[in-house]
Amino acid sequence: MGNTVAREDFEWVYTDQPHADRRKEILAKHPEIKALMKPDHNLIWVVVLMVLAQLTAFYLVKDLDWKWVVFWAYVFGSCISHSMTLAIHEISHNSAFGNSKAMWNRWFGIFANLPLGLPYSISFKRYHMDHHRYLGGDGIDVDIPTNFEGWFFCTRFRKFIWIVLQPFFYAIRPLCINPKPISRLEIINLLAQLSFDVVIYYLWGVKSTFYMLAGSVLGLGLHPISGHFIAEHYMFLKGHETYSYYGPLNLLTFNVGYHNEHHDFPNIPGKSLPLVKKIAAEYYDNLPQYNSWIKVLYDFVMDDTISPYSRMKRHLKGEVKQD
């Protein structure tokens, strides 16, 4: 079903990622951007409200018919869950409490993780920092698909299935590409999550528990917001490694669509990334960009020249430091 794509390997490059050099250029020309490098304390209250919203939803679905539990898990729960993973992304960059209170951010990430049902926050932090330092790094950046994904998901139907199964691959891929020893905080994250899940099941039963877990799986799979997984770094245009999205779903995703801006300035909270684009417009306006994540998903499936292999990959030089 669908034709096999032409690409049979990743796009190997032998240059450094572009973000560090662009950051230096922009700061030399627009030093006022440094004033944006401060925490976004409003993030704390947004996350608390999101947790309370999901707790309310857990209660409201406990006695619904199963068809409505599934309906609301996809229509509402999935949006909140995916949005919360991107709040955790913000927290991983210490955007809630600042770099001087790094552990406060870690504990807050564990709290934000609770309504997702699956432990995520601490492990994400460890691997996401590698993604920024070593973008496309062979054996380090677990955002890059495995060779099996590139080889097998090579037709339109298989690419569609790959998108549906995105949560599975993001969970398993680190164990295949770059396994790390389990940390104390990861154990705490796991125990806190299991305790929360047991409490939800005890208080409100199987439907609330299903709603929580299904919302997370559905929200990270075949869902409009999941277009950002493809849009951020998949090479729709040869030679371009990172792409920004400037559509309305940024309102639900803490501006993660401003992805060139984010990689250039990972210590600037998502709230301020539109200001970065405005100040340094001459650097960003002419870069390839998207206005629809749904179209990105459609094009990924239907374009026979695009596949999980459509990523830039590089051999790393020198010492590699990981969290």
C-alpha positions as YAML, in Angstrom:
chain: A
units: angstrom
residues:
- id: 1
  name: MET
  ca: [0.00, 0.00, 0.00]
- id: 2
  name: GLY
  ca: [1.93, 3.04, -1.16]
- id: 3
  name: ASN
  ca: [5.29, 3.03, -2.85]
- id: 4
  name: THR
  ca: [8.57, 2.40, -1.11]
- id: 5
  name: VAL
  ca: [10.37, 5.68, -0.48]
- id: 6
  name: ALA
  ca: [13.61, 6.44, -2.25]
- id: 7
  name: ARG
  ca: [15.65, 7.21, 0.88]
- id: 8
  name: GLU
  ca: [17.51, 4.21, 2.32]
- id: 9
  name: ASP
  ca: [19.59, 5.89, 5.01]
- id: 10
  name: PHE
  ca: [19.79, 9.04, 7.06]
- id: 11
  name: GLU
  ca: [21.25, 12.26, 5.69]
- id: 12
  name: TRP
  ca: [24.75, 12.16, 7.17]
- id: 13
  name: VAL
  ca: [26.28, 15.61, 7.62]
- id: 14
  name: TYR
  ca: [29.78, 16.60, 8.67]
- id: 15
  name: THR
  ca: [29.09, 20.10, 9.95]
- id: 16
  name: ASP
  ca: [28.08, 21.24, 13.43]
- id: 17
  name: GLN
  ca: [24.45, 22.07, 14.13]
- id: 18
  name: PRO
  ca: [23.61, 25.65, 13.08]
- id: 19
  name: HIS
  ca: [22.03, 26.86, 16.31]
- id: 20
  name: ALA
  ca: [25.12, 27.81, 18.33]
- id: 21
  name: ASP
  ca: [26.58, 30.00, 15.58]
- id: 22
  name: ARG
  ca: [23.24, 31.69, 14.90]
- id: 23
  name: ARG
  ca: [22.80, 32.35, 18.62]
- id: 24
  name: LYS
  ca: [26.17, 34.15, 18.74]
- id: 25
  name: GLU
  ca: [25.32, 36.24, 15.68]
- id: 26
  name: ILE
  ca: [21.90, 37.22, 16.98]
- id: 27
  name: LEU
  ca: [23.17, 38.14, 20.46]
- id: 28
  name: ALA
  ca: [25.94, 40.27, 18.93]
- id: 29
  name: LYS
  ca: [23.36, 42.14, 16.84]
- id: 30
  name: HIS
  ca: [20.47, 42.12, 19.34]
- id: 31
  name: PRO
  ca: [21.90, 42.00, 22.89]
- id: 32
  name: GLU
  ca: [18.47, 43.00, 24.25]
- id: 33
  name: ILE
  ca: [17.42, 39.37, 23.77]
- id: 34
  name: LYS
  ca: [19.45, 38.53, 26.90]
- id: 35
  name: ALA
  ca: [16.72, 40.23, 28.95]
- id: 36
  name: LEU
  ca: [14.35, 37.39, 27.90]
- id: 37
  name: MET
  ca: [16.56, 34.76, 29.55]
- id: 38
  name: LYS
  ca: [14.57, 34.52, 32.78]
- id: 39
  name: PRO
  ca: [12.02, 32.08, 34.20]
- id: 40
  name: ASP
  ca: [8.32, 32.25, 33.40]
- id: 41
  name: HIS
  ca: [6.65, 32.02, 36.82]
- id: 42
  name: ASN
  ca: [3.20, 32.04, 35.19]
- id: 43
  name: LEU
  ca: [4.04, 28.53, 34.00]
- id: 44
  name: ILE
  ca: [3.63, 27.32, 37.59]
- id: 45
  name: TRP
  ca: [0.01, 28.45, 37.79]
- id: 46
  name: VAL
  ca: [-0.84, 27.19, 34.31]
- id: 47
  name: VAL
  ca: [0.45, 23.72, 35.22]
- id: 48
  name: VAL
  ca: [-1.46, 23.69, 38.52]
- id: 49
  name: LEU
  ca: [-4.68, 24.60, 36.68]
- id: 50
  name: MET
  ca: [-4.04, 21.88, 34.09]
- id: 51
  name: VAL
  ca: [-3.57, 19.27, 36.83]
- id: 52
  name: LEU
  ca: [-6.80, 20.42, 38.50]
- id: 53
  name: ALA
  ca: [-8.62, 20.30, 35.14]
- id: 54
  name: GLN
  ca: [-7.59, 16.70, 34.62]
- id: 55
  name: LEU
  ca: [-8.52, 15.73, 38.19]
- id: 56
  name: THR
  ca: [-11.96, 17.21, 37.56]
- id: 57
  name: ALA
  ca: [-12.21, 15.26, 34.30]
- id: 58
  name: PHE
  ca: [-11.20, 12.01, 36.07]
- id: 59
  name: TYR
  ca: [-14.13, 12.53, 38.43]
- id: 60
  name: LEU
  ca: [-16.62, 13.48, 35.72]
- id: 61
  name: VAL
  ca: [-15.96, 10.45, 33.49]
- id: 62
  name: LYS
  ca: [-16.13, 7.80, 36.22]
- id: 63
  name: ASP
  ca: [-19.79, 6.94, 35.58]
- id: 64
  name: LEU
  ca: [-20.04, 7.63, 31.84]
- id: 65
  name: ASP
  ca: [-20.71, 4.97, 29.21]
- id: 66
  name: TRP
  ca: [-17.49, 3.60, 27.74]
- id: 67
  name: LYS
  ca: [-18.10, 5.23, 24.35]
- id: 68
  name: TRP
  ca: [-18.14, 8.65, 26.06]
- id: 69
  name: VAL
  ca: [-15.06, 7.84, 28.11]
- id: 70
  name: VAL
  ca: [-13.18, 7.10, 24.87]
- id: 71
  name: PHE
  ca: [-14.69, 10.19, 23.19]
- id: 72
  name: TRP
  ca: [-13.63, 12.57, 25.94]
- id: 73
  name: ALA
  ca: [-10.24, 10.89, 26.30]
- id: 74
  name: TYR
  ca: [-9.51, 11.80, 22.68]
- id: 75
  name: VAL
  ca: [-11.28, 15.15, 22.41]
- id: 76
  name: PHE
  ca: [-10.25, 16.67, 25.75]
- id: 77
  name: GLY
  ca: [-7.90, 14.42, 27.71]
- id: 78
  name: SER
  ca: [-5.48, 13.97, 24.82]
- id: 79
  name: CYS
  ca: [-5.13, 17.74, 24.36]
- id: 80
  name: ILE
  ca: [-4.43, 18.34, 28.05]
- id: 81
  name: SER
  ca: [-2.04, 15.39, 28.22]
- id: 82
  name: HIS
  ca: [-0.03, 16.42, 25.17]
- id: 83
  name: SER
  ca: [0.00, 20.01, 26.37]
- id: 84
  name: MET
  ca: [1.29, 18.80, 29.74]
- id: 85
  name: THR
  ca: [4.18, 16.94, 28.09]
- id: 86
  name: LEU
  ca: [5.16, 20.28, 26.57]
- id: 87
  name: ALA
  ca: [4.80, 21.99, 29.94]
- id: 88
  name: ILE
  ca: [7.23, 19.32, 31.21]
- id: 89
  name: HIS
  ca: [9.46, 20.24, 28.26]
- id: 90
  name: GLU
  ca: [9.44, 23.84, 29.52]
- id: 91
  name: ILE
  ca: [10.15, 22.69, 33.08]
- id: 92
  name: SER
  ca: [13.08, 20.56, 31.84]
- id: 93
  name: HIS
  ca: [14.70, 23.83, 30.74]
- id: 94
  name: ASN
  ca: [14.19, 25.21, 34.28]
- id: 95
  name: SER
  ca: [11.62, 27.69, 32.95]
- id: 96
  name: ALA
  ca: [9.34, 27.45, 36.01]
- id: 97
  name: PHE
  ca: [11.74, 28.36, 38.83]
- id: 98
  name: GLY
  ca: [14.95, 29.30, 37.03]
- id: 99
  name: ASN
  ca: [18.39, 27.70, 36.85]
- id: 100
  name: SER
  ca: [19.23, 28.64, 40.44]
- id: 101
  name: LYS
  ca: [16.46, 26.34, 41.68]
- id: 102
  name: ALA
  ca: [17.05, 23.36, 39.42]
- id: 103
  name: MET
  ca: [15.72, 20.81, 41.91]
- id: 104
  name: TRP
  ca: [12.51, 22.79, 42.37]
- id: 105
  name: ASN
  ca: [11.97, 22.33, 38.64]
- id: 106
  name: ARG
  ca: [12.62, 18.58, 38.91]
- id: 107
  name: TRP
  ca: [10.07, 18.15, 41.73]
- id: 108
  name: PHE
  ca: [7.58, 20.33, 39.88]
- id: 109
  name: GLY
  ca: [8.07, 18.20, 36.76]
- id: 110
  name: ILE
  ca: [7.15, 15.09, 38.78]
- id: 111
  name: PHE
  ca: [3.99, 16.91, 39.95]
- id: 112
  name: ALA
  ca: [3.11, 17.96, 36.38]
- id: 113
  name: ASN
  ca: [3.63, 14.34, 35.30]
- id: 114
  name: LEU
  ca: [0.89, 12.95, 37.58]
- id: 115
  name: PRO
  ca: [-2.18, 13.32, 35.29]
- id: 116
  name: LEU
  ca: [-0.31, 11.62, 32.42]
- id: 117
  name: GLY
  ca: [-0.46, 8.26, 34.21]
- id: 118
  name: LEU
  ca: [2.99, 7.16, 33.02]
- id: 119
  name: PRO
  ca: [6.36, 8.30, 34.49]
- id: 120
  name: TYR
  ca: [8.02, 10.62, 31.99]
- id: 121
  name: SER
  ca: [9.38, 13.86, 33.40]
- id: 122
  name: ILE
  ca: [12.79, 12.93, 34.82]
- id: 123
  name: SER
  ca: [13.82, 10.62, 31.98]
- id: 124
  name: PHE
  ca: [12.70, 13.20, 29.42]
- id: 125
  name: LYS
  ca: [14.90, 15.84, 31.05]
- id: 126
  name: ARG
  ca: [17.98, 13.61, 30.85]
- id: 127
  name: TYR
  ca: [17.54, 12.75, 27.18]
- id: 128
  name: HIS
  ca: [16.25, 16.12, 26.04]
- id: 129
  name: MET
  ca: [19.40, 17.92, 27.18]
- id: 130
  name: ASP
  ca: [21.39, 15.54, 24.95]
- id: 131
  name: HIS
  ca: [19.07, 16.43, 22.05]
- id: 132
  name: HIS
  ca: [20.00, 20.11, 22.43]
- id: 133
  name: ARG
  ca: [23.73, 19.63, 22.96]
- id: 134
  name: TYR
  ca: [24.19, 16.93, 20.32]
- id: 135
  name: LEU
  ca: [21.40, 17.47, 17.77]
- id: 136
  name: GLY
  ca: [21.43, 14.53, 15.37]
- id: 137
  name: GLY
  ca: [24.31, 12.91, 17.26]
- id: 138
  name: ASP
  ca: [24.67, 9.24, 16.32]
- id: 139
  name: GLY
  ca: [23.98, 7.06, 19.35]
- id: 140
  name: ILE
  ca: [23.20, 10.04, 21.58]
- id: 141
  name: ASP
  ca: [20.16, 11.95, 20.26]
- id: 142
  name: VAL
  ca: [17.22, 9.59, 20.83]
- id: 143
  name: ASP
  ca: [14.91, 11.92, 18.89]
- id: 144
  name: ILE
  ca: [16.47, 10.29, 15.82]
- id: 145
  name: PRO
  ca: [14.58, 7.12, 14.75]
- id: 146
  name: THR
  ca: [16.32, 3.76, 14.81]
- id: 147
  name: ASN
  ca: [17.52, 2.10, 11.62]
- id: 148
  name: PHE
  ca: [14.66, -0.37, 11.96]
- id: 149
  name: GLU
  ca: [12.08, 2.46, 11.95]
- id: 150
  name: GLY
  ca: [13.62, 3.95, 8.84]
- id: 151
  name: TRP
  ca: [13.84, 0.61, 7.08]
- id: 152
  name: PHE
  ca: [10.41, -0.81, 8.00]
- id: 153
  name: PHE
  ca: [8.10, 2.22, 7.99]
- id: 154
  name: CYS
  ca: [8.71, 2.95, 4.34]
- id: 155
  name: THR
  ca: [5.24, 2.91, 2.75]
- id: 156
  name: ARG
  ca: [2.27, 5.20, 3.21]
- id: 157
  name: PHE
  ca: [0.34, 2.66, 5.29]
- id: 158
  name: ARG
  ca: [3.34, 1.83, 7.47]
- id: 159
  name: LYS
  ca: [4.16, 5.50, 8.00]
- id: 160
  name: PHE
  ca: [0.57, 6.03, 9.14]
- id: 161
  name: ILE
  ca: [0.97, 3.19, 11.66]
- id: 162
  name: TRP
  ca: [4.29, 4.70, 12.79]
- id: 163
  name: ILE
  ca: [2.53, 7.98, 13.60]
- id: 164
  name: VAL
  ca: [-0.17, 6.12, 15.56]
- id: 165
  name: LEU
  ca: [2.55, 4.31, 17.54]
- id: 166
  name: GLN
  ca: [4.71, 7.38, 18.22]
- id: 167
  name: PRO
  ca: [4.33, 7.11, 22.04]
- id: 168
  name: PHE
  ca: [5.61, 3.53, 21.91]
- id: 169
  name: PHE
  ca: [8.68, 4.45, 19.86]
- id: 170
  name: TYR
  ca: [9.54, 7.47, 22.01]
- id: 171
  name: ALA
  ca: [9.39, 5.22, 25.08]
- id: 172
  name: ILE
  ca: [11.40, 2.31, 23.65]
- id: 173
  name: ARG
  ca: [13.91, 4.18, 21.48]
- id: 174
  name: PRO
  ca: [16.18, 5.43, 24.33]
- id: 175
  name: LEU
  ca: [16.63, 1.84, 25.53]
- id: 176
  name: CYS
  ca: [17.78, 0.84, 22.04]
- id: 177
  name: ILE
  ca: [19.94, 3.83, 21.14]
- id: 178
  name: ASN
  ca: [21.36, 5.24, 24.37]
- id: 179
  name: PRO
  ca: [20.40, 3.33, 27.55]
- id: 180
  name: LYS
  ca: [21.37, 5.09, 30.79]
- id: 181
  name: PRO
  ca: [21.56, 3.83, 34.38]
- id: 182
  name: ILE
  ca: [18.34, 4.49, 36.28]
- id: 183
  name: SER
  ca: [18.71, 7.52, 38.55]
- id: 184
  name: ARG
  ca: [17.30, 8.10, 42.04]
- id: 185
  name: LEU
  ca: [14.96, 10.78, 40.69]
- id: 186
  name: GLU
  ca: [13.64, 8.40, 38.04]
- id: 187
  name: ILE
  ca: [12.76, 5.90, 40.77]
- id: 188
  name: ILE
  ca: [11.00, 8.66, 42.73]
- id: 189
  name: ASN
  ca: [9.15, 9.71, 39.55]
- id: 190
  name: LEU
  ca: [8.04, 6.08, 39.04]
- id: 191
  name: LEU
  ca: [6.91, 5.54, 42.63]
- id: 192
  name: ALA
  ca: [5.06, 8.88, 42.77]
- id: 193
  name: GLN
  ca: [3.31, 8.04, 39.50]
- id: 194
  name: LEU
  ca: [2.31, 4.52, 40.54]
- id: 195
  name: SER
  ca: [0.98, 5.83, 43.86]
- id: 196
  name: PHE
  ca: [-1.09, 8.48, 42.08]
- id: 197
  name: ASP
  ca: [-2.48, 5.94, 39.60]
- id: 198
  name: VAL
  ca: [-3.49, 3.60, 42.44]
- id: 199
  name: VAL
  ca: [-5.25, 6.45, 44.25]
- id: 200
  name: ILE
  ca: [-7.19, 7.42, 41.09]
- id: 201
  name: TYR
  ca: [-8.24, 3.79, 40.57]
- id: 202
  name: TYR
  ca: [-9.23, 3.41, 44.24]
- id: 203
  name: LEU
  ca: [-11.24, 6.65, 44.31]
- id: 204
  name: TRP
  ca: [-12.92, 6.63, 40.89]
- id: 205
  name: GLY
  ca: [-12.38, 3.25, 39.29]
- id: 206
  name: VAL
  ca: [-11.30, 1.79, 35.98]
- id: 207
  name: LYS
  ca: [-12.97, 4.35, 33.68]
- id: 208
  name: SER
  ca: [-11.10, 7.28, 35.19]
- id: 209
  name: THR
  ca: [-7.85, 5.31, 35.04]
- id: 210
  name: PHE
  ca: [-8.50, 4.35, 31.42]
- id: 211
  name: TYR
  ca: [-9.33, 7.97, 30.54]
- id: 212
  name: MET
  ca: [-6.02, 9.11, 32.04]
- id: 213
  name: LEU
  ca: [-3.86, 6.54, 30.23]
- id: 214
  name: ALA
  ca: [-5.79, 6.61, 26.95]
- id: 215
  name: GLY
  ca: [-5.61, 10.40, 26.80]
- id: 216
  name: SER
  ca: [-1.83, 10.26, 27.02]
- id: 217
  name: VAL
  ca: [-1.43, 7.52, 24.39]
- id: 218
  name: LEU
  ca: [-3.96, 9.04, 21.98]
- id: 219
  name: GLY
  ca: [-2.65, 12.57, 22.44]
- id: 220
  name: LEU
  ca: [0.89, 11.57, 21.53]
- id: 221
  name: GLY
  ca: [-0.15, 9.43, 18.54]
- id: 222
  name: LEU
  ca: [-2.58, 10.28, 15.75]
- id: 223
  name: HIS
  ca: [-3.49, 13.76, 16.92]
- id: 224
  name: PRO
  ca: [-3.14, 17.25, 15.36]
- id: 225
  name: ILE
  ca: [-0.74, 18.38, 18.08]
- id: 226
  name: SER
  ca: [1.53, 15.41, 17.30]
- id: 227
  name: GLY
  ca: [2.41, 17.10, 14.05]
- id: 228
  name: HIS
  ca: [5.13, 18.89, 16.00]
- id: 229
  name: PHE
  ca: [7.09, 15.62, 16.35]
- id: 230
  name: ILE
  ca: [7.47, 15.53, 12.56]
- id: 231
  name: ALA
  ca: [7.59, 19.27, 11.91]
- id: 232
  name: GLU
  ca: [10.51, 20.05, 14.21]
- id: 233
  name: HIS
  ca: [13.39, 18.20, 12.54]
- id: 234
  name: TYR
  ca: [12.25, 15.98, 9.66]
- id: 235
  name: MET
  ca: [13.91, 17.12, 6.47]
- id: 236
  name: PHE
  ca: [11.16, 18.14, 4.07]
- id: 237
  name: LEU
  ca: [13.70, 20.45, 2.40]
- id: 238
  name: LYS
  ca: [17.24, 19.20, 1.87]
- id: 239
  name: GLY
  ca: [19.78, 21.02, 4.00]
- id: 240
  name: HIS
  ca: [17.32, 22.33, 6.58]
- id: 241
  name: GLU
  ca: [17.51, 20.59, 9.95]
- id: 242
  name: THR
  ca: [15.07, 22.51, 12.14]
- id: 243
  name: TYR
  ca: [11.71, 24.04, 11.21]
- id: 244
  name: SER
  ca: [9.34, 26.40, 13.01]
- id: 245
  name: TYR
  ca: [5.55, 26.34, 13.05]
- id: 246
  name: TYR
  ca: [3.64, 29.60, 13.53]
- id: 247
  name: GLY
  ca: [0.04, 28.35, 13.65]
- id: 248
  name: PRO
  ca: [-2.65, 28.57, 16.37]
- id: 249
  name: LEU
  ca: [-1.77, 25.32, 18.15]
- id: 250
  name: ASN
  ca: [1.18, 27.14, 19.72]
- id: 251
  name: LEU
  ca: [-1.44, 28.43, 22.18]
- id: 252
  name: LEU
  ca: [-1.84, 24.88, 23.54]
- id: 253
  name: THR
  ca: [1.82, 23.89, 23.36]
- id: 254
  name: PHE
  ca: [3.79, 26.65, 25.10]
- id: 255
  name: ASN
  ca: [5.04, 27.88, 21.70]
- id: 256
  name: VAL
  ca: [7.01, 24.72, 21.00]
- id: 257
  name: GLY
  ca: [6.34, 25.47, 17.32]
- id: 258
  name: TYR
  ca: [8.89, 28.28, 17.51]
- id: 259
  name: HIS
  ca: [11.48, 25.56, 17.19]
- id: 260
  name: ASN
  ca: [14.36, 27.32, 15.46]
- id: 261
  name: GLU
  ca: [14.02, 30.04, 18.08]
- id: 262
  name: HIS
  ca: [13.92, 27.43, 20.85]
- id: 263
  name: HIS
  ca: [17.07, 25.63, 19.70]
- id: 264
  name: ASP
  ca: [18.85, 28.94, 19.26]
- id: 265
  name: PHE
  ca: [17.83, 30.06, 22.77]
- id: 266
  name: PRO
  ca: [16.87, 27.02, 24.89]
- id: 267
  name: ASN
  ca: [17.09, 29.11, 28.08]
- id: 268
  name: ILE
  ca: [14.30, 31.47, 26.95]
- id: 269
  name: PRO
  ca: [10.81, 30.27, 28.00]
- id: 270
  name: GLY
  ca: [8.28, 29.49, 25.29]
- id: 271
  name: LYS
  ca: [6.22, 32.52, 26.29]
- id: 272
  name: SER
  ca: [8.99, 34.82, 25.01]
- id: 273
  name: LEU
  ca: [9.94, 33.00, 21.79]
- id: 274
  name: PRO
  ca: [7.56, 35.07, 19.60]
- id: 275
  name: LEU
  ca: [9.45, 38.13, 20.86]
- id: 276
  name: VAL
  ca: [12.75, 36.53, 19.81]
- id: 277
  name: LYS
  ca: [11.33, 36.04, 16.32]
- id: 278
  name: LYS
  ca: [10.10, 39.63, 16.23]
- id: 279
  name: ILE
  ca: [13.41, 41.12, 17.42]
- id: 280
  name: ALA
  ca: [15.57, 38.99, 15.10]
- id: 281
  name: ALA
  ca: [13.09, 38.77, 12.22]
- id: 282
  name: GLU
  ca: [15.83, 38.97, 9.60]
- id: 283
  name: TYR
  ca: [17.14, 35.58, 10.83]
- id: 284
  name: TYR
  ca: [13.83, 33.73, 11.03]
- id: 285
  name: ASP
  ca: [11.39, 35.13, 8.48]
- id: 286
  name: ASN
  ca: [13.11, 33.51, 5.51]
- id: 287
  name: LEU
  ca: [13.68, 30.08, 7.07]
- id: 288
  name: PRO
  ca: [11.35, 27.23, 5.97]
- id: 289
  name: GLN
  ca: [8.28, 27.23, 8.21]
- id: 290
  name: TYR
  ca: [4.86, 25.63, 8.69]
- id: 291
  name: ASN
  ca: [1.39, 26.94, 9.46]
- id: 292
  name: SER
  ca: [-0.40, 23.58, 9.83]
- id: 293
  name: TRP
  ca: [0.70, 20.53, 11.81]
- id: 294
  name: ILE
  ca: [-2.16, 18.52, 10.28]
- id: 295
  name: LYS
  ca: [-0.74, 19.18, 6.82]
- id: 296
  name: VAL
  ca: [2.70, 18.13, 8.07]
- id: 297
  name: LEU
  ca: [1.27, 14.76, 9.17]
- id: 298
  name: TYR
  ca: [-0.58, 14.37, 5.85]
- id: 299
  name: ASP
  ca: [2.49, 15.26, 3.78]
- id: 300
  name: PHE
  ca: [4.70, 12.92, 5.82]
- id: 301
  name: VAL
  ca: [2.41, 9.98, 5.08]
- id: 302
  name: MET
  ca: [1.65, 10.81, 1.44]
- id: 303
  name: ASP
  ca: [5.05, 12.05, 0.22]
- id: 304
  name: ASP
  ca: [6.97, 8.98, -0.91]
- id: 305
  name: THR
  ca: [10.31, 10.78, -0.55]
- id: 306
  name: ILE
  ca: [9.79, 11.37, 3.21]
- id: 307
  name: SER
  ca: [10.16, 8.70, 5.90]
- id: 308
  name: PRO
  ca: [11.67, 8.21, 9.38]
- id: 309
  name: TYR
  ca: [15.01, 8.24, 7.55]
- id: 310
  name: SER
  ca: [14.47, 11.91, 6.63]
- id: 311
  name: ARG
  ca: [16.68, 13.23, 9.41]
- id: 312
  name: MET
  ca: [20.13, 14.76, 9.50]
- id: 313
  name: LYS
  ca: [22.59, 12.66, 11.47]
- id: 314
  name: ARG
  ca: [26.18, 13.39, 12.48]
- id: 315
  name: HIS
  ca: [29.16, 11.62, 13.98]
- id: 316
  name: LEU
  ca: [30.14, 13.49, 17.14]
- id: 317
  name: LYS
  ca: [33.64, 14.80, 17.64]
- id: 318
  name: GLY
  ca: [35.50, 15.27, 20.91]
- id: 319
  name: GLU
  ca: [34.25, 14.54, 24.41]
- id: 320
  name: VAL
  ca: [30.54, 13.82, 24.86]
- id: 321
  name: LYS
  ca: [29.02, 14.82, 28.22]
- id: 322
  name: GLN
  ca: [25.61, 13.42, 29.06]
- id: 323
  name: ASP
  ca: [23.23, 13.93, 31.99]
...
